[in-house]
GROMACS .gro file of N, CA and C in nm:
model
  528
    1MET      N    1  -1.452   1.320   0.745
    1MET     CA    2  -1.365   1.225   0.678
    1MET      C    3  -1.451   1.117   0.611
    2SER      N    4  -1.413   1.085   0.491
    2SER     CA    5  -1.490   0.989   0.412
    2SER      C    6  -1.460   0.846   0.455
    3THR      N    7  -1.563   0.764   0.459
    3THR     CA    8  -1.543   0.621   0.484
    3THR      C    9  -1.596   0.538   0.370
    4ASN      N   10  -1.652   0.601   0.267
    4ASN     CA   11  -1.708   0.530   0.153
    4ASN      C   12  -1.597   0.461   0.075
    5ARG      N   13  -1.617   0.336   0.043
    5ARG     CA   14  -1.517   0.261  -0.033
    5ARG      C   15  -1.545   0.268  -0.181
    6GLY      N   16  -1.640   0.350  -0.223
    6GLY     CA   17  -1.663   0.368  -0.365
    6GLY      C   18  -1.782   0.291  -0.416
    7PRO      N   19  -1.804   0.297  -0.547
    7PRO     CA   20  -1.919   0.229  -0.607
    7PRO      C   21  -1.914   0.079  -0.579
    8GLY      N   22  -2.030   0.024  -0.553
    8GLY     CA   23  -2.037  -0.120  -0.529
    8GLY      C   24  -2.003  -0.161  -0.388
    9PHE      N   25  -1.981  -0.065  -0.298
    9PHE     CA   26  -1.945  -0.099  -0.161
    9PHE      C   27  -2.058  -0.175  -0.094
   10VAL      N   28  -2.022  -0.281  -0.027
   10VAL     CA   29  -2.116  -0.355   0.057
   10VAL      C   30  -2.056  -0.366   0.196
   11SER      N   31  -2.141  -0.385   0.294
   11SER     CA   32  -2.093  -0.391   0.432
   11SER      C   33  -2.014  -0.520   0.457
   12GLN      N   34  -1.937  -0.517   0.565
   12GLN     CA   35  -1.861  -0.636   0.603
   12GLN      C   36  -1.954  -0.753   0.631
   13ALA      N   37  -2.068  -0.725   0.693
   13ALA     CA   38  -2.165  -0.832   0.721
   13ALA      C   39  -2.216  -0.895   0.592
   14GLU      N   40  -2.240  -0.812   0.490
   14GLU     CA   41  -2.286  -0.865   0.361
   14GLU      C   42  -2.178  -0.953   0.296
   15TYR      N   43  -2.051  -0.909   0.304
   15TYR     CA   44  -1.941  -0.991   0.252
   15TYR      C   45  -1.933  -1.124   0.327
   16GLU      N   46  -1.942  -1.118   0.458
   16GLU     CA   47  -1.934  -1.240   0.539
   16GLU      C   48  -2.045  -1.337   0.498
   17HIS      N   49  -2.166  -1.286   0.484
   17HIS     CA   50  -2.280  -1.370   0.446
   17HIS      C   51  -2.258  -1.430   0.307
   18ALA      N   52  -2.217  -1.347   0.212
   18ALA     CA   53  -2.196  -1.395   0.074
   18ALA      C   54  -2.085  -1.500   0.068
   19THR      N   55  -1.976  -1.478   0.140
   19THR     CA   56  -1.866  -1.575   0.135
   19THR      C   57  -1.905  -1.706   0.202
   20GLN      N   58  -1.987  -1.699   0.307
   20GLN     CA   59  -2.033  -1.823   0.371
   20GLN      C   60  -2.118  -1.905   0.273
   21ASP      N   61  -2.200  -1.835   0.194
   21ASP     CA   62  -2.280  -1.904   0.092
   21ASP      C   63  -2.190  -1.973  -0.010
   22VAL      N   64  -2.086  -1.904  -0.053
   22VAL     CA   65  -1.993  -1.962  -0.152
   22VAL      C   66  -1.920  -2.081  -0.091
   23LEU      N   67  -1.868  -2.066   0.029
   23LEU     CA   68  -1.795  -2.175   0.094
   23LEU      C   69  -1.883  -2.298   0.116
   24ALA      N   70  -2.010  -2.276   0.142
   24ALA     CA   71  -2.101  -2.389   0.165
   24ALA      C   72  -2.110  -2.480   0.042
   25ARG      N   73  -2.086  -2.425  -0.074
   25ARG     CA   74  -2.091  -2.505  -0.198
   25ARG      C   75  -1.978  -2.608  -0.205
   26TYR      N   76  -1.871  -2.586  -0.128
   26TYR     CA   77  -1.753  -2.672  -0.137
   26TYR      C   78  -1.748  -2.778  -0.029
   27GLU      N   79  -1.846  -2.784   0.059
   27GLU     CA   80  -1.865  -2.892   0.155
   27GLU      C   81  -1.736  -2.941   0.221
   28GLY      N   82  -1.660  -2.853   0.284
   28GLY     CA   83  -1.543  -2.895   0.359
   28GLY      C   84  -1.417  -2.919   0.280
   29SER      N   85  -1.419  -2.897   0.149
   29SER     CA   86  -1.299  -2.922   0.069
   29SER      C   87  -1.204  -2.802   0.068
   30LEU      N   88  -1.243  -2.693   0.132
   30LEU     CA   89  -1.158  -2.574   0.138
   30LEU      C   90  -1.118  -2.545   0.282
   31ASP      N   91  -1.004  -2.480   0.298
   31ASP     CA   92  -0.960  -2.434   0.430
   31ASP      C   93  -1.030  -2.301   0.456
   32ARG      N   94  -1.142  -2.307   0.525
   32ARG     CA   95  -1.225  -2.189   0.548
   32ARG      C   96  -1.151  -2.081   0.628
   33ASP      N   97  -1.072  -2.121   0.726
   33ASP     CA   98  -1.003  -2.023   0.808
   33ASP      C   99  -0.899  -1.946   0.727
   34SER      N  100  -0.826  -2.016   0.641
   34SER     CA  101  -0.728  -1.947   0.555
   34SER      C  102  -0.799  -1.854   0.458
   35PHE      N  103  -0.908  -1.905   0.398
   35PHE     CA  104  -0.985  -1.821   0.306
   35PHE      C  105  -1.031  -1.694   0.376
   36ARG      N  106  -1.091  -1.709   0.492
   36ARG     CA  107  -1.145  -1.594   0.564
   36ARG      C  108  -1.035  -1.497   0.605
   37ALA      N  109  -0.923  -1.549   0.655
   37ALA     CA  110  -0.813  -1.463   0.698
   37ALA      C  111  -0.759  -1.380   0.581
   38VAL      N  112  -0.735  -1.445   0.468
   38VAL     CA  113  -0.678  -1.374   0.354
   38VAL      C  114  -0.782  -1.281   0.292
   39TRP      N  115  -0.906  -1.325   0.284
   39TRP     CA  116  -1.011  -1.239   0.229
   39TRP      C  117  -1.028  -1.113   0.314
   40LEU      N  118  -1.032  -1.130   0.447
   40LEU     CA  119  -1.045  -1.014   0.535
   40LEU      C  120  -0.922  -0.925   0.528
   41LEU      N  121  -0.805  -0.984   0.509
   41LEU     CA  122  -0.684  -0.905   0.491
   41LEU      C  123  -0.698  -0.815   0.369
   42HIS      N  124  -0.747  -0.871   0.258
   42HIS     CA  125  -0.772  -0.791   0.137
   42HIS      C  126  -0.873  -0.681   0.165
   43GLN      N  127  -0.981  -0.715   0.231
   43GLN     CA  128  -1.086  -0.617   0.258
   43GLN      C  129  -1.033  -0.503   0.345
   44ALA      N  130  -0.957  -0.538   0.449
   44ALA     CA  131  -0.902  -0.436   0.538
   44ALA      C  132  -0.802  -0.348   0.465
   45ALA      N  133  -0.716  -0.409   0.384
   45ALA     CA  134  -0.617  -0.331   0.309
   45ALA      C  135  -0.685  -0.237   0.210
   46ASP      N  136  -0.786  -0.288   0.140
   46ASP     CA  137  -0.859  -0.203   0.045
   46ASP      C  138  -0.929  -0.087   0.116
   47ALA      N  139  -0.991  -0.116   0.229
   47ALA     CA  140  -1.060  -0.011   0.305
   47ALA      C  141  -0.961   0.093   0.357
   48ALA      N  142  -0.847   0.048   0.410
   48ALA     CA  143  -0.747   0.141   0.462
   48ALA      C  144  -0.691   0.228   0.350
   49ARG      N  145  -0.660   0.166   0.237
   49ARG     CA  146  -0.606   0.241   0.123
   49ARG      C  147  -0.708   0.344   0.074
   50SER      N  148  -0.833   0.306   0.064
   50SER     CA  149  -0.938   0.397   0.020
   50SER      C  150  -0.954   0.513   0.118
   51PHE      N  151  -0.953   0.482   0.247
   51PHE     CA  152  -0.967   0.584   0.351
   51PHE      C  153  -0.849   0.681   0.348
   52GLN      N  154  -0.728   0.629   0.335
   52GLN     CA  155  -0.609   0.714   0.329
   52GLN      C  156  -0.609   0.800   0.202
   53THR      N  157  -0.649   0.742   0.092
   53THR     CA  158  -0.652   0.817  -0.033
   53THR      C  159  -0.752   0.931  -0.024
   54ALA      N  160  -0.873   0.901   0.022
   54ALA     CA  161  -0.978   1.003   0.029
   54ALA      C  162  -0.945   1.113   0.129
   55ASN      N  163  -0.876   1.079   0.237
   55ASN     CA  164  -0.857   1.175   0.345
   55ASN      C  165  -0.719   1.239   0.352
   56VAL      N  166  -0.625   1.191   0.273
   56VAL     CA  167  -0.492   1.252   0.272
   56VAL      C  168  -0.440   1.270   0.129
   57LEU      N  169  -0.430   1.161   0.056
   57LEU     CA  170  -0.364   1.167  -0.074
   57LEU      C  171  -0.437   1.257  -0.173
   58ASP      N  172  -0.570   1.257  -0.170
   58ASP     CA  173  -0.644   1.345  -0.260
   58ASP      C  174  -0.608   1.492  -0.236
   59GLU      N  175  -0.585   1.528  -0.110
   59GLU     CA  176  -0.545   1.666  -0.077
   59GLU      C  177  -0.411   1.702  -0.142
   60TYR      N  178  -0.326   1.605  -0.158
   60TYR     CA  179  -0.194   1.626  -0.217
   60TYR      C  180  -0.192   1.597  -0.366
   61GLY      N  181  -0.305   1.558  -0.421
   61GLY     CA  182  -0.312   1.527  -0.563
   61GLY      C  183  -0.232   1.404  -0.601
   62LEU      N  184  -0.222   1.308  -0.509
   62LEU     CA  185  -0.145   1.186  -0.533
   62LEU      C  186  -0.238   1.066  -0.545
   63SER      N  187  -0.208   0.980  -0.640
   63SER     CA  188  -0.274   0.850  -0.648
   63SER      C  189  -0.200   0.755  -0.553
   64TRP      N  190  -0.260   0.638  -0.528
   64TRP     CA  191  -0.191   0.541  -0.442
   64TRP      C  192  -0.057   0.497  -0.504
   65PRO      N  193  -0.050   0.463  -0.634
   65PRO     CA  194   0.080   0.425  -0.690
   65PRO      C  195   0.185   0.537  -0.681
   66GLN      N  196   0.142   0.662  -0.700
   66GLN     CA  197   0.237   0.773  -0.684
   66GLN      C  198   0.286   0.780  -0.540
   67PHE      N  199   0.195   0.762  -0.445
   67PHE     CA  200   0.234   0.761  -0.305
   67PHE      C  201   0.334   0.649  -0.277
   68GLU      N  202   0.310   0.530  -0.331
   68GLU     CA  203   0.402   0.419  -0.311
   68GLU      C  204   0.543   0.455  -0.359
   69VAL      N  205   0.552   0.526  -0.470
   69VAL     CA  206   0.683   0.567  -0.522
   69VAL      C  207   0.749   0.665  -0.427
   70VAL      N  208   0.679   0.774  -0.389
   70VAL     CA  209   0.743   0.873  -0.303
   70VAL      C  210   0.770   0.817  -0.164
   71TRP      N  211   0.683   0.730  -0.115
   71TRP     CA  212   0.703   0.667   0.016
   71TRP      C  213   0.831   0.585   0.017
   72ASN      N  214   0.849   0.500  -0.083
   72ASN     CA  215   0.969   0.416  -0.087
   72ASN      C  216   1.095   0.498  -0.107
   73LEU      N  217   1.089   0.603  -0.186
   73LEU     CA  218   1.205   0.690  -0.202
   73LEU      C  219   1.235   0.765  -0.073
   74TRP      N  220   1.132   0.803   0.000
   74TRP     CA  221   1.150   0.873   0.127
   74TRP      C  222   1.214   0.779   0.229
   75LEU      N  223   1.171   0.654   0.230
   75LEU     CA  224   1.226   0.558   0.325
   75LEU      C  225   1.368   0.516   0.291
   76PHE      N  226   1.393   0.487   0.163
   76PHE     CA  227   1.518   0.422   0.124
   76PHE      C  228   1.615   0.511   0.048
   77GLY      N  229   1.575   0.631   0.014
   77GLY     CA  230   1.665   0.721  -0.058
   77GLY      C  231   1.675   0.687  -0.205
   78GLU      N  232   1.772   0.744  -0.270
   78GLU     CA  233   1.790   0.727  -0.414
   78GLU      C  234   1.805   0.579  -0.450
   79ARG      N  235   1.732   0.537  -0.551
   79ARG     CA  236   1.735   0.398  -0.598
   79ARG      C  237   1.723   0.396  -0.749
   80ASP      N  238   1.760   0.282  -0.808
   80ASP     CA  239   1.742   0.271  -0.953
   80ASP      C  240   1.594   0.248  -0.983
   81ALA      N  241   1.553   0.287  -1.103
   81ALA     CA  242   1.412   0.285  -1.140
   81ALA      C  243   1.352   0.145  -1.131
   82GLY      N  244   1.427   0.042  -1.164
   82GLY     CA  245   1.375  -0.095  -1.154
   82GLY      C  246   1.339  -0.131  -1.011
   83TRP      N  247   1.425  -0.092  -0.917
   83TRP     CA  248   1.397  -0.116  -0.776
   83TRP      C  249   1.271  -0.041  -0.734
   84VAL      N  250   1.259   0.084  -0.776
   84VAL     CA  251   1.142   0.165  -0.739
   84VAL      C  252   1.014   0.101  -0.793
   85ALA      N  253   1.017   0.055  -0.918
   85ALA     CA  254   0.899  -0.009  -0.977
   85ALA      C  255   0.859  -0.132  -0.895
   86GLN      N  256   0.957  -0.212  -0.858
   86GLN     CA  257   0.929  -0.333  -0.780
   86GLN      C  258   0.875  -0.297  -0.642
   87ALA      N  259   0.938  -0.200  -0.576
   87ALA     CA  260   0.894  -0.161  -0.441
   87ALA      C  261   0.753  -0.103  -0.442
   88ALA      N  262   0.720  -0.027  -0.547
   88ALA     CA  263   0.587   0.034  -0.558
   88ALA      C  264   0.485  -0.060  -0.620
   89MET      N  265   0.531  -0.177  -0.663
   89MET     CA  266   0.445  -0.278  -0.725
   89MET      C  267   0.374  -0.223  -0.849
   90VAL      N  268   0.452  -0.157  -0.934
   90VAL     CA  269   0.402  -0.109  -1.063
   90VAL      C  270   0.494  -0.160  -1.173
   91SER      N  271   0.443  -0.165  -1.295
   91SER     CA  272   0.527  -0.206  -1.407
   91SER      C  273   0.629  -0.096  -1.437
   92LYS      N  274   0.733  -0.132  -1.510
   92LYS     CA  275   0.833  -0.031  -1.546
   92LYS      C  276   0.771   0.077  -1.634
   93SER      N  277   0.680   0.038  -1.725
   93SER     CA  278   0.615   0.140  -1.809
   93SER      C  279   0.522   0.227  -1.724
   94GLY      N  280   0.455   0.166  -1.626
   94GLY     CA  281   0.372   0.244  -1.535
   94GLY      C  282   0.456   0.340  -1.453
   95LEU      N  283   0.574   0.295  -1.412
   95LEU     CA  284   0.663   0.382  -1.336
   95LEU      C  285   0.707   0.501  -1.420
   96THR      N  286   0.733   0.480  -1.548
   96THR     CA  287   0.773   0.590  -1.635
   96THR      C  288   0.668   0.700  -1.632
   97THR      N  289   0.541   0.663  -1.641
   97THR     CA  290   0.433   0.761  -1.636
   97THR      C  291   0.428   0.829  -1.500
   98ILE      N  292   0.438   0.751  -1.394
   98ILE     CA  293   0.433   0.807  -1.258
   98ILE      C  294   0.549   0.904  -1.236
   99LEU      N  295   0.669   0.865  -1.278
   99LEU     CA  296   0.785   0.953  -1.259
   99LEU      C  297   0.771   1.082  -1.339
  100ALA      N  298   0.714   1.073  -1.458
  100ALA     CA  299   0.692   1.195  -1.537
  100ALA      C  300   0.596   1.289  -1.463
  101GLN      N  301   0.491   1.233  -1.405
  101GLN     CA  302   0.394   1.313  -1.331
  101GLN      C  303   0.457   1.375  -1.206
  102LEU      N  304   0.533   1.295  -1.133
  102LEU     CA  305   0.597   1.345  -1.011
  102LEU      C  306   0.708   1.445  -1.043
  103SER      N  307   0.780   1.422  -1.153
  103SER     CA  308   0.884   1.516  -1.195
  103SER      C  309   0.824   1.650  -1.234
  104ALA      N  310   0.710   1.647  -1.303
  104ALA     CA  311   0.643   1.771  -1.345
  104ALA      C  312   0.602   1.854  -1.223
  105ARG      N  313   0.580   1.788  -1.111
  105ARG     CA  314   0.544   1.858  -0.987
  105ARG      C  315   0.667   1.886  -0.900
  106ASN      N  316   0.785   1.856  -0.953
  106ASN     CA  317   0.911   1.877  -0.882
  106ASN      C  318   0.918   1.799  -0.751
  107LEU      N  319   0.863   1.678  -0.750
  107LEU     CA  320   0.867   1.594  -0.631
  107LEU      C  321   0.978   1.490  -0.636
  108VAL      N  322   1.022   1.454  -0.756
  108VAL     CA  323   1.132   1.360  -0.773
  108VAL      C  324   1.227   1.412  -0.880
  109THR      N  325   1.349   1.361  -0.874
  109THR     CA  326   1.447   1.391  -0.980
  109THR      C  327   1.503   1.258  -1.029
  110ARG      N  328   1.544   1.260  -1.155
  110ARG     CA  329   1.605   1.142  -1.217
  110ARG      C  330   1.740   1.181  -1.274
  111ARG      N  331   1.829   1.084  -1.274
  111ARG     CA  332   1.960   1.104  -1.338
  111ARG      C  333   2.011   0.968  -1.383
  112GLY      N  334   2.102   0.971  -1.476
  112GLY     CA  335   2.163   0.847  -1.522
  112GLY      C  336   2.250   0.787  -1.414
  113ASP      N  337   2.259   0.656  -1.413
  113ASP     CA  338   2.344   0.585  -1.318
  113ASP      C  339   2.487   0.592  -1.371
  114PRO      N  340   2.580   0.652  -1.297
  114PRO     CA  341   2.717   0.663  -1.346
  114PRO      C  342   2.787   0.528  -1.363
  115ASP      N  343   2.736   0.424  -1.295
  115ASP     CA  344   2.797   0.291  -1.304
  115ASP      C  345   2.735   0.203  -1.412
  116ASP      N  346   2.617   0.241  -1.461
  116ASP     CA  347   2.548   0.160  -1.561
  116ASP      C  348   2.458   0.252  -1.643
  117ALA      N  349   2.501   0.281  -1.763
  117ALA     CA  350   2.429   0.377  -1.849
  117ALA      C  351   2.288   0.331  -1.884
  118ARG      N  352   2.258   0.203  -1.867
  118ARG     CA  353   2.123   0.153  -1.899
  118ARG      C  354   2.022   0.186  -1.790
  119ARG      N  355   2.069   0.222  -1.673
  119ARG     CA  356   1.980   0.246  -1.560
  119ARG      C  357   1.969   0.395  -1.529
  120SER      N  358   1.856   0.431  -1.469
  120SER     CA  359   1.843   0.567  -1.418
  120SER      C  360   1.816   0.559  -1.268
  121LEU      N  361   1.863   0.660  -1.198
  121LEU     CA  362   1.845   0.669  -1.054
  121LEU      C  363   1.738   0.773  -1.024
  122VAL      N  364   1.658   0.744  -0.923
  122VAL     CA  365   1.547   0.832  -0.887
  122VAL      C  366   1.561   0.867  -0.740
  123ARG      N  367   1.530   0.991  -0.707
  123ARG     CA  368   1.530   1.032  -0.567
  123ARG      C  369   1.423   1.139  -0.547
  124LEU      N  370   1.386   1.159  -0.422
  124LEU     CA  371   1.294   1.268  -0.390
  124LEU      C  372   1.369   1.400  -0.403
  125SER      N  373   1.301   1.499  -0.453
  125SER     CA  374   1.357   1.635  -0.453
  125SER      C  375   1.340   1.692  -0.313
  126ASP      N  376   1.398   1.808  -0.288
  126ASP     CA  377   1.378   1.873  -0.159
  126ASP      C  378   1.229   1.901  -0.136
  127GLU      N  379   1.160   1.941  -0.242
  127GLU     CA  380   1.016   1.966  -0.232
  127GLU      C  381   0.940   1.837  -0.199
  128GLY      N  382   0.980   1.727  -0.261
  128GLY     CA  383   0.919   1.597  -0.232
  128GLY      C  384   0.942   1.555  -0.088
  129ASP      N  385   1.062   1.581  -0.038
  129ASP     CA  386   1.094   1.548   0.101
  129ASP      C  387   1.010   1.631   0.197
  130ARG      N  388   0.995   1.760   0.170
  130ARG     CA  389   0.911   1.846   0.255
  130ARG      C  390   0.766   1.798   0.253
  131MET      N  391   0.718   1.762   0.134
  131MET     CA  392   0.581   1.712   0.124
  131MET      C  393   0.563   1.587   0.209
  132MET      N  394   0.659   1.495   0.203
  132MET     CA  395   0.648   1.370   0.277
  132MET      C  396   0.649   1.393   0.428
  133LEU      N  397   0.723   1.492   0.475
  133LEU     CA  398   0.722   1.522   0.619
  133LEU      C  399   0.582   1.559   0.665
  134ASP      N  400   0.513   1.643   0.588
  134ASP     CA  401   0.375   1.682   0.622
  134ASP      C  402   0.279   1.566   0.600
  135LEU      N  403   0.293   1.499   0.487
  135LEU     CA  404   0.202   1.391   0.451
  135LEU      C  405   0.209   1.277   0.552
  136PHE      N  406   0.329   1.245   0.598
  136PHE     CA  407   0.346   1.135   0.693
  136PHE      C  408   0.269   1.162   0.822
  137ARG      N  409   0.275   1.285   0.869
  137ARG     CA  410   0.203   1.324   0.991
  137ARG      C  411   0.052   1.308   0.970
  138LEU      N  412   0.003   1.355   0.856
  138LEU     CA  413  -0.140   1.343   0.826
  138LEU      C  414  -0.182   1.197   0.809
  139MET      N  415  -0.098   1.119   0.741
  139MET     CA  416  -0.129   0.977   0.722
  139MET      C  417  -0.144   0.908   0.858
  140ASN      N  418  -0.057   0.942   0.952
  140ASN     CA  419  -0.066   0.878   1.082
  140ASN      C  420  -0.194   0.914   1.155
  141THR      N  421  -0.240   1.037   1.138
  141THR     CA  422  -0.368   1.077   1.197
  141THR      C  423  -0.482   0.993   1.139
  142VAL      N  424  -0.480   0.972   1.009
  142VAL     CA  425  -0.583   0.892   0.943
  142VAL      C  426  -0.569   0.744   0.981
  143GLU      N  427  -0.445   0.695   0.993
  143GLU     CA  428  -0.423   0.556   1.037
  143GLU      C  429  -0.482   0.535   1.177
  144LYS      N  430  -0.461   0.633   1.263
  144LYS     CA  431  -0.515   0.625   1.399
  144LYS      C  432  -0.668   0.618   1.395
  145GLN      N  433  -0.730   0.699   1.309
  145GLN     CA  434  -0.876   0.695   1.296
  145GLN      C  435  -0.921   0.560   1.241
  146PHE      N  436  -0.852   0.510   1.141
  146PHE     CA  437  -0.892   0.383   1.080
  146PHE      C  438  -0.882   0.269   1.180
  147ALA      N  439  -0.777   0.270   1.262
  147ALA     CA  440  -0.752   0.161   1.357
  147ALA      C  441  -0.820   0.183   1.492
  148SER      N  442  -0.905   0.284   1.503
  148SER     CA  443  -0.962   0.320   1.633
  148SER      C  444  -1.053   0.213   1.693
  149ALA      N  445  -1.097   0.116   1.615
  149ALA     CA  446  -1.179   0.008   1.671
  149ALA      C  447  -1.097  -0.085   1.759
  150LEU      N  448  -0.964  -0.076   1.750
  150LEU     CA  449  -0.874  -0.160   1.830
  150LEU      C  450  -0.809  -0.076   1.939
  151ASP      N  451  -0.791  -0.136   2.058
  151ASP     CA  452  -0.712  -0.067   2.160
  151ASP      C  453  -0.564  -0.086   2.126
  152ASP      N  454  -0.476  -0.025   2.204
  152ASP     CA  455  -0.332  -0.032   2.173
  152ASP      C  456  -0.281  -0.176   2.169
  153ASP      N  457  -0.325  -0.260   2.264
  153ASP     CA  458  -0.284  -0.401   2.263
  153ASP      C  459  -0.333  -0.471   2.137
  154GLY      N  460  -0.456  -0.442   2.096
  154GLY     CA  461  -0.511  -0.501   1.974
  154GLY      C  462  -0.433  -0.461   1.851
  155LYS      N  463  -0.392  -0.334   1.845
  155LYS     CA  464  -0.312  -0.286   1.731
  155LYS      C  465  -0.177  -0.358   1.727
  156ARG      N  466  -0.114  -0.370   1.844
  156ARG     CA  467   0.015  -0.441   1.849
  156ARG      C  468  -0.001  -0.587   1.811
  157HIS      N  469  -0.107  -0.650   1.859
  157HIS     CA  470  -0.132  -0.791   1.828
  157HIS      C  471  -0.156  -0.809   1.678
  158LEU      N  472  -0.237  -0.723   1.620
  158LEU     CA  473  -0.261  -0.730   1.476
  158LEU      C  474  -0.131  -0.711   1.399
  159ALA      N  475  -0.051  -0.612   1.438
  159ALA     CA  476   0.077  -0.588   1.370
  159ALA      C  477   0.168  -0.710   1.383
  160ASP      N  478   0.171  -0.772   1.501
  160ASP     CA  479   0.253  -0.892   1.520
  160ASP      C  480   0.205  -1.007   1.432
  161LEU      N  481   0.074  -1.027   1.424
  161LEU     CA  482   0.020  -1.133   1.339
  161LEU      C  483   0.052  -1.109   1.191
  162LEU      N  484   0.035  -0.986   1.146
  162LEU     CA  485   0.065  -0.954   1.006
  162LEU      C  486   0.214  -0.968   0.977
  163SER      N  487   0.297  -0.929   1.073
  163SER     CA  488   0.441  -0.944   1.057
  163SER      C  489   0.479  -1.092   1.045
  164ALA      N  490   0.419  -1.176   1.129
  164ALA     CA  491   0.446  -1.321   1.123
  164ALA      C  492   0.398  -1.379   0.990
  165LEU      N  493   0.283  -1.335   0.943
  165LEU     CA  494   0.231  -1.381   0.815
  165LEU      C  495   0.327  -1.346   0.702
  166LEU      N  496   0.373  -1.222   0.700
  166LEU     CA  497   0.466  -1.178   0.595
  166LEU      C  498   0.601  -1.248   0.606
  167ALA      N  499   0.651  -1.266   0.727
  167ALA     CA  500   0.779  -1.336   0.745
  167ALA      C  501   0.769  -1.480   0.696
  168GLY      N  502   0.659  -1.546   0.727
  168GLY     CA  503   0.638  -1.683   0.679
  168GLY      C  504   0.631  -1.689   0.528
  169TRP      N  505   0.564  -1.592   0.468
  169TRP     CA  506   0.553  -1.587   0.322
  169TRP      C  507   0.692  -1.566   0.260
  170GLU      N  508   0.770  -1.475   0.317
  170GLU     CA  509   0.905  -1.451   0.265
  170GLU      C  510   0.992  -1.576   0.277
  171ASP      N  511   0.980  -1.647   0.388
  171ASP     CA  512   1.056  -1.772   0.406
  171ASP      C  513   1.018  -1.875   0.300
  172ARG      N  514   0.889  -1.892   0.276
  172ARG     CA  515   0.844  -1.989   0.175
  172ARG      C  516   0.886  -1.948   0.035
  173ARG      N  517   0.884  -1.819   0.006
  173ARG     CA  518   0.926  -1.770  -0.126
  173ARG      C  519   1.074  -1.794  -0.149
  174ALA      N  520   1.152  -1.787  -0.042
  174ALA     CA  521   1.298  -1.803  -0.054
  174ALA      C  522   1.339  -1.948  -0.073
  175GLN      N  523   1.251  -2.042  -0.043
  175GLN     CA  524   1.284  -2.184  -0.057
  175GLN      C  525   1.286  -2.223  -0.204
  176PRO      N  526   1.381  -2.312  -0.239
  176PRO     CA  527   1.389  -2.354  -0.380
  176PRO      C  528   1.270  -2.437  -0.424
   0.00000   0.00000   0.00000
């Protein structure tokens, strides 16, 4: 299984050293703990995404944005294209390309919305659903490998911390 994060990869220790040098330039005017927490969150997410792509998605010929589309459709069922674009964090024009690619592989189907002719509805095809059943099992195997540095309590604690972080962000976003 590949662990390479691609061209330009540097070790976590090198990142830590480089960021400490940058923070030292600001002489206490920055919240170092927030910087480090969010920076490490980005690093961990990028590493996990790269690991999952190299060890599962490449086998299925899926890019990460394509996976985001089929994942959200698998979880939530048929949705309008605007919702899918937002859930997958892609532009509407980017979604058009992704849906064309997934449709060509018979993984998704599209149809007009009977309630609003301006919208189209997207859902996984039966083939897409079968693929996700297999892919989900493989993804979990890779997730287990990626998270193997943590024991079960550590994994639960990390998940609880990330959940609290996201809940707090959603609360702040909802405020006027």
